[in-house]
CSV table of N, CA and C in Angstrom, one decimal:
chain,number,residue,atom,x,y,z
A,36,MET,N,0.7,-1.1,0.0
A,36,MET,CA,0.1,-0.2,-0.1
A,36,MET,C,0.8,1.3,0.1
A,37,ALA,N,2.0,1.1,0.6
A,37,ALA,CA,3.0,2.3,0.5
A,37,ALA,C,3.2,2.9,-1.1
A,38,ALA,N,3.5,1.8,-1.9
A,38,ALA,CA,3.6,2.1,-3.4
A,38,ALA,C,2.4,2.9,-3.7
A,39,ALA,N,1.2,2.5,-3.5
A,39,ALA,CA,-0.2,3.0,-3.8
A,39,ALA,C,-0.1,4.5,-3.1
A,40,TRP,N,0.3,4.8,-2.1
A,40,TRP,CA,0.3,6.5,-1.5
A,40,TRP,C,1.3,7.2,-2.3
A,41,ARG,N,2.6,6.4,-2.7
A,41,ARG,CA,3.7,7.4,-3.1
A,41,ARG,C,3.1,7.6,-4.6
A,42,LEU,N,2.4,6.6,-5.5
A,42,LEU,CA,2.2,6.8,-6.7
A,42,LEU,C,1.0,7.6,-7.1
A,43,GLY,N,0.1,8.2,-5.9
A,43,GLY,CA,-0.8,9.1,-6.0
A,43,GLY,C,-2.2,8.4,-5.4
A,44,GLY,N,-2.3,7.2,-5.0
A,44,GLY,CA,-3.6,6.6,-4.5
A,44,GLY,C,-4.1,5.6,-5.5
A,45,VAL,N,-5.5,5.4,-4.8
A,45,VAL,CA,-6.2,4.3,-5.6
A,45,VAL,C,-7.7,4.8,-6.1
A,46,ASP,N,-8.0,4.8,-6.9
A,46,ASP,CA,-9.3,5.3,-7.5
A,46,ASP,C,-10.3,4.0,-8.0
A,47,LEU,N,-9.7,2.9,-8.1
A,47,LEU,CA,-10.4,1.9,-8.4
A,47,LEU,C,-10.2,0.6,-8.0
A,48,LEU,N,-11.0,-0.2,-7.3
A,48,LEU,CA,-10.4,-1.6,-6.9
A,48,LEU,C,-11.1,-2.7,-7.5
A,49,VAL,N,-10.5,-3.6,-8.3
A,49,VAL,CA,-11.0,-4.9,-8.7
A,49,VAL,C,-10.5,-6.0,-8.2
A,50,SER,N,-11.5,-6.8,-7.7
A,50,SER,CA,-11.2,-8.1,-7.0
A,50,SER,C,-11.5,-9.2,-7.8
A,51,ASN,N,-10.6,-9.9,-8.5
A,51,ASN,CA,-11.2,-10.8,-9.4
A,51,ASN,C,-10.5,-12.2,-9.1
A,52,ALA,N,-9.9,-12.6,-8.1
A,52,ALA,CA,-9.5,-13.8,-7.7
A,52,ALA,C,-10.3,-14.7,-7.5
A,53,SER,N,-10.4,-15.8,-8.1
A,53,SER,CA,-11.2,-17.1,-7.9
A,53,SER,C,-10.5,-18.4,-7.7
A,54,ALA,N,-11.0,-19.1,-6.7
A,54,ALA,CA,-10.2,-20.4,-6.3
A,54,ALA,C,-11.1,-21.5,-7.3
A,55,LEU,N,-12.2,-21.3,-7.7
A,55,LEU,CA,-13.2,-22.2,-8.3
A,55,LEU,C,-12.7,-22.1,-9.8
A,56,GLY,N,-12.6,-23.6,-10.1
A,56,GLY,CA,-12.1,-23.7,-11.5
A,56,GLY,C,-10.9,-24.3,-11.3
A,57,ALA,N,-10.2,-23.9,-10.3
A,57,ALA,CA,-8.7,-24.2,-10.4
A,57,ALA,C,-8.6,-26.0,-10.2
A,58,GLU,N,-9.7,-26.5,-9.5
A,58,GLU,CA,-9.8,-28.0,-9.6
A,58,GLU,C,-11.1,-28.6,-10.3
A,59,PRO,N,-11.0,-29.8,-10.7
A,59,PRO,CA,-12.2,-30.2,-11.5
A,59,PRO,C,-13.2,-29.9,-10.5
A,60,LEU,N,-14.4,-29.6,-11.3
A,60,LEU,CA,-15.7,-29.8,-10.6
A,60,LEU,C,-16.0,-31.3,-10.0
A,61,VAL,N,-16.7,-31.3,-8.7
A,61,VAL,CA,-17.2,-32.8,-8.6
A,61,VAL,C,-18.5,-32.5,-7.9
A,62,ARG,N,-18.9,-33.6,-7.6
A,62,ARG,CA,-20.5,-33.7,-7.1
A,62,ARG,C,-20.2,-33.1,-5.4
A,63,LEU,N,-21.1,-32.4,-4.8
A,63,LEU,CA,-21.3,-32.0,-3.3
A,63,LEU,C,-20.8,-33.1,-2.6
A,64,GLU,N,-21.2,-34.3,-2.6
A,64,GLU,CA,-20.8,-35.3,-1.4
A,64,GLU,C,-19.4,-35.7,-1.7
A,65,GLU,N,-18.6,-35.2,-2.9
A,65,GLU,CA,-17.2,-35.8,-3.1
A,65,GLU,C,-16.5,-34.5,-2.8
A,66,LEU,N,-16.7,-33.3,-2.6
A,66,LEU,CA,-16.1,-32.2,-2.5
A,66,LEU,C,-15.2,-32.3,-1.1
A,67,PRO,N,-13.9,-32.3,-1.3
A,67,PRO,CA,-13.2,-32.2,0.2
A,67,PRO,C,-13.4,-31.0,0.8
A,68,VAL,N,-13.4,-31.1,2.2
A,68,VAL,CA,-13.6,-29.8,3.0
A,68,VAL,C,-12.5,-28.9,2.9
A,69,ASP,N,-11.2,-29.5,2.8
A,69,ASP,CA,-10.2,-28.4,2.4
A,69,ASP,C,-10.2,-27.9,1.1
A,70,GLY,N,-10.9,-28.1,0.1
A,70,GLY,CA,-11.1,-27.6,-0.9
A,70,GLY,C,-12.2,-26.5,-0.8
A,71,LEU,N,-13.0,-26.8,-0.1
A,71,LEU,CA,-14.2,-25.6,0.1
A,71,LEU,C,-13.5,-24.6,0.8
A,72,ARG,N,-12.6,-24.9,1.9
A,72,ARG,CA,-11.8,-24.0,2.9
A,72,ARG,C,-11.1,-23.1,1.9
A,73,ARG,N,-10.5,-23.5,1.2
A,73,ARG,CA,-9.6,-23.0,0.2
A,73,ARG,C,-10.5,-22.0,-0.8
A,74,ALA,N,-11.3,-22.4,-1.3
A,74,ALA,CA,-12.2,-21.5,-2.1
A,74,ALA,C,-12.7,-20.4,-1.3
A,75,LEU,N,-13.1,-20.4,0.0
A,75,LEU,CA,-13.6,-19.4,0.9
A,75,LEU,C,-12.6,-18.7,1.0
A,76,GLU,N,-11.5,-19.1,1.3
A,76,GLU,CA,-10.5,-18.1,1.8
A,76,GLU,C,-10.0,-17.3,0.6
A,77,VAL,N,-9.7,-17.8,-0.6
A,77,VAL,CA,-9.8,-16.8,-1.8
A,77,VAL,C,-10.4,-16.2,-2.2
A,78,ASN,N,-12.1,-16.5,-2.3
A,78,ASN,CA,-12.7,-15.9,-2.8
A,78,ASN,C,-13.7,-15.1,-1.9
A,79,ALA,N,-13.5,-15.1,-0.7
A,79,ALA,CA,-14.4,-14.3,0.2
A,79,ALA,C,-13.5,-13.5,1.4
A,80,VAL,N,-12.6,-14.3,1.9
A,80,VAL,CA,-11.7,-13.7,3.1
A,80,VAL,C,-10.5,-12.9,2.4
A,81,ALA,N,-10.1,-13.2,1.4
A,81,ALA,CA,-8.8,-12.5,0.8
A,81,ALA,C,-9.6,-11.1,0.1
A,82,ALA,N,-10.5,-11.4,-0.4
A,82,ALA,CA,-11.6,-10.0,-1.0
A,82,ALA,C,-11.8,-9.0,0.1
A,83,LEU,N,-12.1,-9.5,1.3
A,83,LEU,CA,-12.3,-8.6,2.5
A,83,LEU,C,-11.0,-7.9,2.8
A,84,GLY,N,-10.2,-8.7,2.9
A,84,GLY,CA,-8.9,-8.1,3.4
A,84,GLY,C,-8.3,-7.1,2.1
A,85,LEU,N,-8.3,-7.5,1.0
A,85,LEU,CA,-7.8,-6.5,0.0
A,85,LEU,C,-9.1,-5.3,0.1
A,86,VAL,N,-10.1,-5.4,0.4
A,86,VAL,CA,-11.0,-3.9,0.5
A,86,VAL,C,-10.4,-3.4,1.8
A,87,GLN,N,-10.4,-4.0,2.9
A,87,GLN,CA,-10.1,-3.3,4.1
A,87,GLN,C,-8.7,-2.7,3.9
A,88,GLU,N,-7.9,-3.2,3.3
A,88,GLU,CA,-6.4,-2.5,3.0
A,88,GLU,C,-6.8,-1.3,2.2
A,89,ALA,N,-7.5,-1.3,1.2
A,89,ALA,CA,-7.6,-0.3,0.1
A,89,ALA,C,-8.7,0.9,0.6
A,90,LEU,N,-9.4,0.5,1.6
A,90,LEU,CA,-10.7,1.7,1.9
A,90,LEU,C,-9.8,3.1,2.1
A,91,PRO,N,-9.0,3.3,2.9
A,91,PRO,CA,-8.2,4.6,3.2
A,91,PRO,C,-7.9,5.3,1.8
A,92,LEU,N,-7.2,4.4,1.1
A,92,LEU,CA,-6.7,5.2,-0.3
A,92,LEU,C,-8.1,5.4,-1.2
A,93,LEU,N,-8.9,4.4,-1.0
A,93,LEU,CA,-10.3,5.0,-1.9
A,93,LEU,C,-10.8,6.2,-1.5
A,94,ARG,N,-10.9,5.9,0.1
A,94,ARG,CA,-11.7,7.2,0.6
A,94,ARG,C,-11.0,8.5,0.4
A,95,ALA,N,-9.8,8.3,0.5
A,95,ALA,CA,-8.9,9.7,0.2
A,95,ALA,C,-8.8,10.0,-1.1
A,96,SER,N,-9.0,9.2,-2.1
A,96,SER,CA,-9.4,9.7,-3.4
A,96,SER,C,-10.4,10.4,-3.9
A,97,GLY,N,-11.4,10.3,-3.3
A,97,GLY,CA,-12.6,11.1,-3.4
A,97,GLY,C,-13.3,10.5,-4.7
A,98,ALA,N,-13.0,9.4,-5.2
A,98,ALA,CA,-13.6,9.0,-6.5
A,98,ALA,C,-15.1,8.2,-6.0
A,99,GLY,N,-15.9,8.4,-6.9
A,99,GLY,CA,-17.3,7.8,-6.7
A,99,GLY,C,-17.9,8.4,-5.7
A,100,ARG,N,-17.6,9.8,-5.4
A,100,ARG,CA,-18.5,10.5,-4.5
A,100,ARG,C,-19.3,11.7,-5.3
């Protein structure tokens, strides 16, 4: 984030990571719990962390107001 501050901030954030599709699709009863945990970590938890880190920069930019 230090680089973003030095380069003038952030006006837009795109969170486009996805763990789905990295493994073959399987029936629900065959889905390993660790696979679901990985998907949730990448698709939800990581996205939340990214937004939380970027919020001060986005608010400071005034974009979208």
